[in-house]
Amino acid sequence: MNLSRRTLLSALAAVSAVRSVQAKPIVDLGAIGHEHGLMFGSAFDREIFRDDAYRALISANCRIGSIENSLKFDWLRAKGPVADFAMADRLVTFATDTKIQVRGTGLIWNDWAPDWLKSLSASEIAATLDRHVDETVSRYAGRMQSWDVVNEPFYPPHHTQDGYRKGPWLDSMGKNYIARAFRGAAAADPNARLVLNEAFCEQDDELGRSIRPSLLSLVTELKHAGVKLDAVGFQAHLKPHLPFDDQAFAAYLDRIAATGVDIYITEFDVDDSSLPDDLAVRDRMVAERCTKFLSAVLAVPHVKALICWHLSDRYSWYKSADWYARAVRSFGGDPTRPVRTHLADSALRPKSDWLSVARAMDARPRA
Ligand code: XIL
């Protein structure tokens, strides 16, 4: 497919003409990605079983999908060590039936640990990690495209040694929890691609710049130790109000890739809290930010996946994040205004950032 400017403009005109809720994509993002060596997809979770139109939008556009929450430790094992896999089973089956390659996220994450885990001794926490990784990964062995085995290893504001994120896994095992989780996952499913997923690196502020070298050292260390690490994931929840230097970030991705891993963009969306209330202005600014970021990042050949953290404002995670409304207010915006953080609006109509993504993928060389 070659998306000429005219095709895209007429698609955009069609987008604005659409009135009713419609699931059929104007431009099939999954197909465009596929033609250009990129797995395109989105996060989704239990809402797809009650929202037919959203399920259709996901099915029509995603070649790959991340289970947003239902495989996270605190969702699987909310009350104690025994897991409830019922929803995760349904989601994996849905993805398999729909021919969406499916990913598990947040297998081990120091955030959102339930209280019962925090009350265990260090050796019990280590045993819990082994059991959780083995039980969860082996249950879906052969069916998962990849796992984010460890999520967000670094958070320098926690002031731990080397900037690691604090939480029960780090506190009980030190940074060895990371290699341990990867080894467990590789044994439980030799076919799944194993991913280390990190936040903030795309920001050119103090936080982003301080995580980058630590993450590169960790990846290098894991590879030297013979740990199976197939890809590094970068969340890319873009924040237009923070400094960014997309070319510098792309150059950093090259350095990560040189260690012998692929790169996945895992949680793409745009935090619009700092942008004006006016919808047309805000949408244009979101689309511009998408275009700038993706034209730098998708030029890196090792980037193999672009996954949005949902496809529509209807399921934007910003809506339920308490810090988000505060941020809108602090930037002088109306906290009751609709969010415009995702590619389709809350009526599932593609917006101009949908086309930004289509064009940026189309600019990659054909696979
Ligand atoms: C978020 C989910 O989208 C929310 O529904 C949940 O309440 C909290 O987690 N970085 C991550 C994701 O790694 O797992 C987070 O997902 C968003 C930020």
Tab-separated table of C-alpha atoms and ligand atoms in Angstrom:
chain	number	residue	atom	x	y	z
A	1	MET	CA	0.000	0.000	0.000
A	2	ASN	CA	1.319	3.394	-0.830
A	3	LEU	CA	-0.510	6.112	1.027
A	4	SER	CA	-0.316	9.180	-1.082
A	5	ARG	CA	-1.042	12.540	0.471
A	6	ARG	CA	-4.279	12.632	-1.490
A	7	THR	CA	-5.386	9.206	-0.172
A	8	LEU	CA	-4.687	10.319	3.350
A	9	LEU	CA	-6.444	13.618	2.915
A	10	SER	CA	-9.520	11.958	1.501
A	11	ALA	CA	-9.401	9.463	4.356
A	12	LEU	CA	-9.247	12.384	6.750
A	13	ALA	CA	-12.253	13.969	5.036
A	14	ALA	CA	-14.065	10.652	5.408
A	15	VAL	CA	-13.109	10.554	9.070
A	16	SER	CA	-14.713	13.908	9.742
A	17	ALA	CA	-17.802	12.948	7.729
A	18	VAL	CA	-18.481	9.826	9.773
A	19	ARG	CA	-21.396	10.335	12.138
A	20	SER	CA	-22.338	6.950	13.487
A	21	VAL	CA	-20.184	4.694	15.627
A	22	GLN	CA	-18.204	2.685	13.174
A	23	ALA	CA	-15.706	-0.050	13.700
A	24	LYS	CA	-14.485	-0.462	10.155
A	25	PRO	CA	-11.160	1.299	9.940
A	26	ILE	CA	-10.692	4.101	7.449
A	27	VAL	CA	-7.073	3.069	7.156
A	28	ASP	CA	-6.119	-0.395	8.444
A	29	LEU	CA	-3.133	0.343	10.668
A	30	GLY	CA	-2.259	-3.320	11.189
A	31	ALA	CA	-1.959	-3.881	7.433
A	32	ILE	CA	0.184	-0.804	6.894
A	33	GLY	CA	2.516	-1.778	9.722
A	34	HIS	CA	2.782	-5.317	8.394
A	35	GLU	CA	3.801	-4.092	4.943
A	36	HIS	CA	6.568	-2.084	6.546
A	37	GLY	CA	8.032	-4.656	8.925
A	38	LEU	CA	6.193	-3.451	11.985
A	39	MET	CA	3.701	-5.233	14.228
A	40	PHE	CA	1.011	-2.648	14.933
A	41	GLY	CA	-1.490	-3.128	17.719
A	42	SER	CA	-3.010	-2.008	20.971
A	43	ALA	CA	-3.586	-2.895	24.561
A	44	PHE	CA	-7.035	-4.209	25.449
A	45	ASP	CA	-8.680	-5.929	28.374
A	46	ARG	CA	-12.049	-7.129	29.668
A	47	GLU	CA	-14.014	-4.224	28.117
A	48	ILE	CA	-13.855	-5.958	24.747
A	49	PHE	CA	-16.339	-8.578	25.966
A	50	ARG	CA	-19.039	-5.987	26.634
A	51	ASP	CA	-18.261	-3.452	23.894
A	52	ASP	CA	-18.864	-4.999	20.465
A	53	ALA	CA	-17.859	-1.914	18.491
A	54	TYR	CA	-14.567	-1.547	20.334
A	55	ARG	CA	-13.854	-5.253	19.953
A	56	ALA	CA	-14.423	-4.836	16.211
A	57	LEU	CA	-12.083	-1.840	16.065
A	58	ILE	CA	-9.363	-3.795	17.868
A	59	SER	CA	-9.876	-6.891	15.711
A	60	ALA	CA	-9.802	-4.893	12.484
A	61	ASN	CA	-6.578	-3.005	13.214
A	62	CYS	CA	-4.359	-5.037	15.487
A	63	ARG	CA	-1.844	-7.610	14.400
A	64	ILE	CA	-0.547	-7.647	17.963
A	65	GLY	CA	-2.235	-6.910	21.277
A	66	SER	CA	-1.132	-6.425	24.867
A	67	ILE	CA	-3.304	-7.543	27.739
A	68	GLU	CA	-3.516	-4.291	29.653
A	69	ASN	CA	-4.082	-5.484	33.227
A	70	SER	CA	-5.461	-8.991	33.586
A	71	LEU	CA	-2.071	-10.707	33.658
A	72	LYS	CA	-0.520	-8.359	36.192
A	73	PHE	CA	0.401	-9.850	39.557
A	74	ASP	CA	-2.037	-7.713	41.537
A	75	TRP	CA	-4.918	-8.612	39.213
A	76	LEU	CA	-4.161	-12.347	39.090
A	77	ARG	CA	-3.315	-12.741	42.766
A	78	ALA	CA	-5.228	-9.921	44.443
A	79	LYS	CA	-5.963	-11.727	47.710
A	80	GLY	CA	-3.148	-14.252	48.047
A	81	PRO	CA	-0.787	-16.581	46.173
A	82	VAL	CA	-3.504	-18.568	44.385
A	83	ALA	CA	-4.204	-17.017	40.975
A	84	ASP	CA	-7.528	-16.481	39.250
A	85	PHE	CA	-6.751	-16.945	35.559
A	86	ALA	CA	-10.348	-16.844	34.295
A	87	MET	CA	-10.266	-13.430	32.596
A	88	ALA	CA	-6.711	-13.852	31.287
A	89	ASP	CA	-7.739	-17.194	29.759
A	90	ARG	CA	-10.669	-15.541	27.962
A	91	LEU	CA	-8.475	-12.736	26.641
A	92	VAL	CA	-5.759	-15.052	25.354
A	93	THR	CA	-8.408	-17.213	23.676
A	94	PHE	CA	-10.016	-14.135	22.093
A	95	ALA	CA	-6.645	-13.019	20.712
A	96	THR	CA	-5.783	-16.456	19.383
A	97	ASP	CA	-9.213	-16.840	17.738
A	98	THR	CA	-8.911	-13.367	16.185
A	99	LYS	CA	-5.353	-14.018	14.964
A	100	ILE	CA	-3.955	-11.211	17.075
A	101	GLN	CA	-0.501	-12.080	18.387
A	102	VAL	CA	-0.829	-11.645	22.108
A	103	ARG	CA	1.520	-10.211	24.731
A	104	GLY	CA	1.499	-10.383	28.490
A	105	THR	CA	2.491	-7.234	30.351
A	106	GLY	CA	3.760	-6.448	33.824
A	107	LEU	CA	4.701	-10.023	34.789
A	108	ILE	CA	7.043	-8.670	37.478
A	109	TRP	CA	6.657	-5.027	38.487
A	110	ASN	CA	7.638	-3.379	41.743
A	111	ASP	CA	4.628	-1.068	41.531
A	112	TRP	CA	1.092	-2.109	42.485
A	113	ALA	CA	2.204	-4.960	44.737
A	114	PRO	CA	-0.647	-6.231	46.924
A	115	ASP	CA	-0.292	-5.878	50.691
A	116	TRP	CA	-0.193	-9.631	51.276
A	117	LEU	CA	3.001	-9.837	49.188
A	118	LYS	CA	4.661	-7.012	51.099
A	119	SER	CA	4.024	-8.810	54.393
A	120	LEU	CA	6.093	-11.884	53.388
A	121	SER	CA	9.737	-12.532	54.301
A	122	ALA	CA	12.488	-12.031	51.710
A	123	SER	CA	12.807	-15.755	51.006
A	124	GLU	CA	9.031	-16.134	50.683
A	125	ILE	CA	8.949	-13.238	48.196
A	126	ALA	CA	11.689	-14.900	46.136
A	127	ALA	CA	9.756	-18.179	46.134
A	128	THR	CA	6.603	-16.274	45.148
A	129	LEU	CA	8.403	-14.744	42.172
A	130	ASP	CA	9.532	-18.188	40.989
A	131	ARG	CA	6.054	-19.628	41.368
A	132	HIS	CA	4.297	-16.676	39.730
A	133	VAL	CA	6.622	-16.630	36.727
A	134	ASP	CA	6.557	-20.380	36.224
A	135	GLU	CA	2.819	-20.850	36.725
A	136	THR	CA	1.754	-17.847	34.658
A	137	VAL	CA	4.160	-18.186	31.737
A	138	SER	CA	3.838	-21.962	31.400
A	139	ARG	CA	0.012	-21.728	31.431
A	140	TYR	CA	0.119	-19.812	28.125
A	141	ALA	CA	3.265	-21.418	26.697
A	142	GLY	CA	3.201	-21.586	22.922
A	143	ARG	CA	0.407	-19.022	22.699
A	144	MET	CA	2.148	-15.780	23.702
A	145	GLN	CA	4.091	-13.714	21.204
A	146	SER	CA	5.978	-12.037	24.059
A	147	TRP	CA	6.045	-11.159	27.728
A	148	ASP	CA	7.072	-7.929	29.370
A	149	VAL	CA	8.891	-9.983	31.982
A	150	VAL	CA	10.037	-7.039	34.071
A	151	ASN	CA	8.273	-3.693	33.895
A	152	GLU	CA	9.897	-0.370	34.822
A	153	PRO	CA	13.106	-1.564	36.515
A	154	PHE	CA	14.349	1.984	37.153
A	155	TYR	CA	12.977	4.977	38.997
A	156	PRO	CA	15.820	7.256	40.162
A	157	PRO	CA	13.553	9.397	42.411
A	158	HIS	CA	13.374	6.353	44.735
A	159	HIS	CA	17.077	6.973	45.527
A	160	THR	CA	18.093	3.325	45.621
A	161	GLN	CA	21.524	2.186	44.576
A	162	ASP	CA	21.878	2.525	40.780
A	163	GLY	CA	18.405	4.032	40.448
A	164	TYR	CA	16.336	0.835	40.657
A	165	ARG	CA	12.606	1.103	41.359
A	166	LYS	CA	11.741	0.234	44.930
A	167	GLY	CA	9.248	-2.461	45.819
A	168	PRO	CA	9.043	-5.952	47.266
A	169	TRP	CA	10.937	-7.712	44.451
A	170	LEU	CA	13.916	-5.335	44.634
A	171	ASP	CA	13.852	-5.129	48.428
A	172	SER	CA	14.026	-8.889	48.866
A	173	MET	CA	16.435	-9.936	46.084
A	174	GLY	CA	18.250	-6.806	45.010
A	175	LYS	CA	18.571	-6.353	41.255
A	176	ASN	CA	18.962	-10.140	40.860
A	177	TYR	CA	15.196	-10.363	40.759
A	178	ILE	CA	15.439	-9.249	37.129
A	179	ALA	CA	17.708	-12.018	35.797
A	180	ARG	CA	15.812	-14.504	37.965
A	181	ALA	CA	12.463	-13.547	36.414
A	182	PHE	CA	13.894	-13.783	32.881
A	183	ARG	CA	15.461	-17.203	33.525
A	184	GLY	CA	12.181	-18.473	34.942
A	185	ALA	CA	10.218	-17.149	31.973
A	186	ALA	CA	12.634	-18.649	29.426
A	187	ALA	CA	12.315	-22.061	31.075
A	188	ALA	CA	8.515	-21.838	31.225
A	189	ASP	CA	8.031	-20.827	27.564
A	190	PRO	CA	11.082	-21.116	25.301
A	191	ASN	CA	9.136	-19.671	22.352
A	192	ALA	CA	7.837	-16.390	23.759
A	193	ARG	CA	9.938	-13.310	23.101
A	194	LEU	CA	11.116	-11.917	26.431
A	195	VAL	CA	11.016	-8.155	26.888
A	196	LEU	CA	12.355	-5.682	29.431
A	197	ASN	CA	9.933	-2.759	29.467
A	198	GLU	CA	10.770	0.761	30.625
A	199	ALA	CA	9.085	4.165	30.987
A	200	PHE	CA	10.190	7.781	30.581
A	201	CYS	CA	13.278	7.212	28.354
A	202	GLU	CA	11.763	9.183	25.464
A	203	GLN	CA	11.703	12.287	27.683
A	204	ASP	CA	14.702	14.571	27.386
A	205	ASP	CA	14.314	15.771	30.962
A	206	GLU	CA	16.371	14.807	33.995
A	207	LEU	CA	14.302	11.671	34.638
A	208	GLY	CA	14.498	10.314	31.100
A	209	ARG	CA	18.152	11.168	30.694
A	210	SER	CA	19.077	9.540	33.992
A	211	ILE	CA	17.324	6.240	33.192
A	212	ARG	CA	18.854	5.782	29.736
A	213	PRO	CA	22.451	4.882	30.745
A	214	SER	CA	21.241	2.669	33.612
A	215	LEU	CA	18.964	0.751	31.285
A	216	LEU	CA	21.697	0.340	28.671
A	217	SER	CA	24.053	-1.051	31.361
A	218	LEU	CA	21.399	-3.454	32.603
A	219	VAL	CA	20.660	-4.738	29.093
A	220	THR	CA	24.387	-5.185	28.408
A	221	GLU	CA	24.838	-7.011	31.716
A	222	LEU	CA	21.914	-9.360	31.085
A	223	LYS	CA	23.148	-10.186	27.574
A	224	HIS	CA	26.682	-10.877	28.873
A	225	ALA	CA	25.250	-13.145	31.550
A	226	GLY	CA	23.535	-15.193	28.825
A	227	VAL	CA	20.030	-14.248	29.911
A	228	LYS	CA	17.430	-14.664	27.155
A	229	LEU	CA	16.401	-11.078	26.448
A	230	ASP	CA	14.850	-10.585	23.019
A	231	ALA	CA	13.601	-7.018	23.058
A	232	VAL	CA	13.554	-3.836	25.066
A	233	GLY	CA	10.185	-2.118	25.304
A	234	PHE	CA	9.777	1.633	25.558
A	235	GLN	CA	6.384	2.715	26.789
A	236	ALA	CA	6.252	6.131	25.074
A	237	HIS	CA	3.431	7.780	26.964
A	238	LEU	CA	4.399	11.058	25.299
A	239	LYS	CA	4.215	14.238	27.359
A	240	PRO	CA	4.399	17.244	25.022
A	241	HIS	CA	4.997	19.649	27.936
A	242	LEU	CA	8.314	18.019	28.832
A	243	PRO	CA	11.524	18.498	26.872
A	244	PHE	CA	12.065	16.012	24.059
A	245	ASP	CA	14.740	15.355	21.478
A	246	ASP	CA	13.418	12.614	19.219
A	247	GLN	CA	16.637	12.288	17.226
A	248	ALA	CA	18.669	11.800	20.408
A	249	PHE	CA	16.161	9.187	21.565
A	250	ALA	CA	16.383	7.392	18.192
A	251	ALA	CA	20.181	7.379	18.483
A	252	TYR	CA	19.806	5.858	21.947
A	253	LEU	CA	17.547	3.141	20.483
A	254	ASP	CA	20.358	2.317	18.054
A	255	ARG	CA	22.714	1.815	20.995
A	256	ILE	CA	20.231	-0.439	22.771
A	257	ALA	CA	19.687	-2.435	19.557
A	258	ALA	CA	23.463	-2.859	19.146
A	259	THR	CA	23.429	-5.130	22.214
A	260	GLY	CA	21.482	-7.645	20.104
A	261	VAL	CA	17.850	-6.933	20.961
A	262	ASP	CA	14.801	-5.716	19.087
A	263	ILE	CA	12.959	-2.580	20.126
A	264	TYR	CA	9.221	-2.444	20.807
A	265	ILE	CA	7.229	0.728	21.421
A	266	THR	CA	4.830	-0.741	23.929
A	267	GLU	CA	2.366	1.804	25.364
A	268	PHE	CA	2.061	4.618	22.863
A	269	ASP	CA	-0.299	7.530	23.575
A	270	VAL	CA	-0.126	11.280	24.145
A	271	ASP	CA	-0.782	12.927	27.509
A	272	ASP	CA	-2.789	15.985	26.394
A	273	SER	CA	-3.108	17.539	29.878
A	274	SER	CA	-0.996	20.559	28.991
A	275	LEU	CA	-2.722	21.258	25.644
A	276	PRO	CA	-5.561	23.752	25.083
A	277	ASP	CA	-9.218	22.887	25.761
A	278	ASP	CA	-10.186	23.614	22.134
A	279	LEU	CA	-10.635	20.200	20.535
A	280	ALA	CA	-9.457	21.084	17.044
A	281	VAL	CA	-6.330	22.786	18.350
A	282	ARG	CA	-5.618	19.983	20.805
A	283	ASP	CA	-6.093	17.251	18.187
A	284	ARG	CA	-3.753	19.034	15.827
A	285	MET	CA	-1.075	19.345	18.505
A	286	VAL	CA	-1.417	15.689	19.511
A	287	ALA	CA	-1.118	14.629	15.866
A	288	GLU	CA	1.950	16.813	15.362
A	289	ARG	CA	3.632	15.282	18.392
A	290	CYS	CA	2.858	11.779	17.062
A	291	THR	CA	4.285	12.603	13.662
A	292	LYS	CA	7.521	14.057	15.040
A	293	PHE	CA	8.148	11.228	17.458
A	294	LEU	CA	7.269	8.400	15.087
A	295	SER	CA	9.175	9.740	12.116
A	296	ALA	CA	12.370	9.635	14.209
A	297	VAL	CA	11.695	6.391	16.031
A	298	LEU	CA	10.267	4.300	13.190
A	299	ALA	CA	13.357	5.130	11.134
A	300	VAL	CA	15.286	2.835	13.484
A	301	PRO	CA	15.198	-0.532	11.687
A	302	HIS	CA	15.272	-2.556	14.926
A	303	VAL	CA	11.902	-1.119	15.974
A	304	LYS	CA	9.633	-4.096	15.315
A	305	ALA	CA	6.415	-3.219	17.119
A	306	LEU	CA	4.248	-0.186	17.725
A	307	ILE	CA	1.590	-0.840	20.329
A	308	CYS	CA	-0.845	1.818	21.520
A	309	TRP	CA	-2.068	1.742	25.101
A	310	HIS	CA	-5.662	1.361	23.794
A	311	LEU	CA	-6.990	2.630	20.474
A	312	SER	CA	-9.710	4.993	21.643
A	313	ASP	CA	-10.258	7.816	24.124
A	314	ARG	CA	-13.181	5.714	25.373
A	315	TYR	CA	-10.701	3.551	27.289
A	316	SER	CA	-7.981	6.088	27.955
A	317	TRP	CA	-6.226	5.173	31.207
A	318	TYR	CA	-5.661	8.893	31.836
A	319	LYS	CA	-9.359	9.296	32.677
A	320	SER	CA	-9.023	7.223	35.843
A	321	ALA	CA	-5.550	8.419	36.840
A	322	ASP	CA	-6.105	10.930	39.669
A	323	TRP	CA	-2.981	12.907	38.733
A	324	TYR	CA	-4.323	13.560	35.230
A	325	ALA	CA	-7.270	15.842	36.182
A	326	ARG	CA	-4.955	17.697	38.557
A	327	ALA	CA	-2.470	18.151	35.711
A	328	VAL	CA	-5.163	19.529	33.354
A	329	ARG	CA	-6.187	22.037	36.046
A	330	SER	CA	-2.592	23.004	36.789
A	331	PHE	CA	-2.094	23.836	33.097
A	332	GLY	CA	-5.178	26.076	33.183
A	333	GLY	CA	-7.490	23.623	31.387
A	334	ASP	CA	-11.026	22.505	32.200
A	335	PRO	CA	-10.752	19.159	34.043
A	336	THR	CA	-14.230	18.118	32.810
A	337	ARG	CA	-13.247	18.343	29.129
A	338	PRO	CA	-12.997	15.098	27.121
A	339	VAL	CA	-9.569	13.453	26.901
A	340	ARG	CA	-7.987	13.338	23.441
A	341	THR	CA	-5.064	11.037	24.225
A	342	HIS	CA	-5.670	8.208	21.759
A	343	LEU	CA	-5.997	7.634	18.020
A	344	ALA	CA	-9.801	7.384	17.900
A	345	ASP	CA	-12.242	9.558	19.848
A	346	SER	CA	-14.675	8.240	22.436
A	347	ALA	CA	-17.186	7.475	19.656
A	348	LEU	CA	-14.421	5.344	18.070
A	349	ARG	CA	-13.958	7.759	15.159
A	350	PRO	CA	-10.339	7.974	14.004
A	351	LYS	CA	-8.754	11.393	14.582
A	352	SER	CA	-5.878	13.055	12.818
A	353	ASP	CA	-3.323	11.230	14.971
A	354	TRP	CA	-4.644	7.982	13.439
A	355	LEU	CA	-3.434	9.324	10.122
A	356	SER	CA	-0.161	10.518	11.649
A	357	VAL	CA	0.520	6.938	12.679
A	358	ALA	CA	-0.510	5.590	9.259
A	359	ARG	CA	1.798	7.985	7.464
A	360	ALA	CA	4.748	7.429	9.785
A	361	MET	CA	4.509	3.661	9.309
A	362	ASP	CA	4.087	4.083	5.572
A	363	ALA	CA	7.304	6.108	5.431
A	364	ARG	CA	9.333	3.067	6.513
A	365	PRO	CA	10.869	0.984	3.774
A	366	ARG	CA	8.665	-1.898	2.687
A	367	ALA	CA	9.360	-5.209	4.433
B	1	XIL	C1	-2.102	1.124	33.729
B	1	XIL	C2	-3.453	0.666	33.242
B	1	XIL	O1	-3.700	1.224	31.969
B	1	XIL	C3	-4.509	1.087	34.237
B	1	XIL	O2	-5.778	0.558	33.845
B	1	XIL	C4	-4.150	0.537	35.623
B	1	XIL	O3	-5.069	1.044	36.562
B	1	XIL	C5	-2.750	0.980	36.016
B	1	XIL	O4	-1.836	0.585	35.011
B	1	XIL	N1	2.759	2.115	32.623
B	1	XIL	C6	2.566	0.762	32.596
B	1	XIL	C7	1.196	0.223	32.479
B	1	XIL	O5	3.516	-0.014	32.538
B	1	XIL	O6	1.076	-1.060	33.026
B	1	XIL	C8	0.201	1.160	33.097
B	1	XIL	O7	-1.123	0.666	32.852
B	1	XIL	C9	0.356	2.552	32.513
B	1	XIL	C10	1.727	3.098	32.802
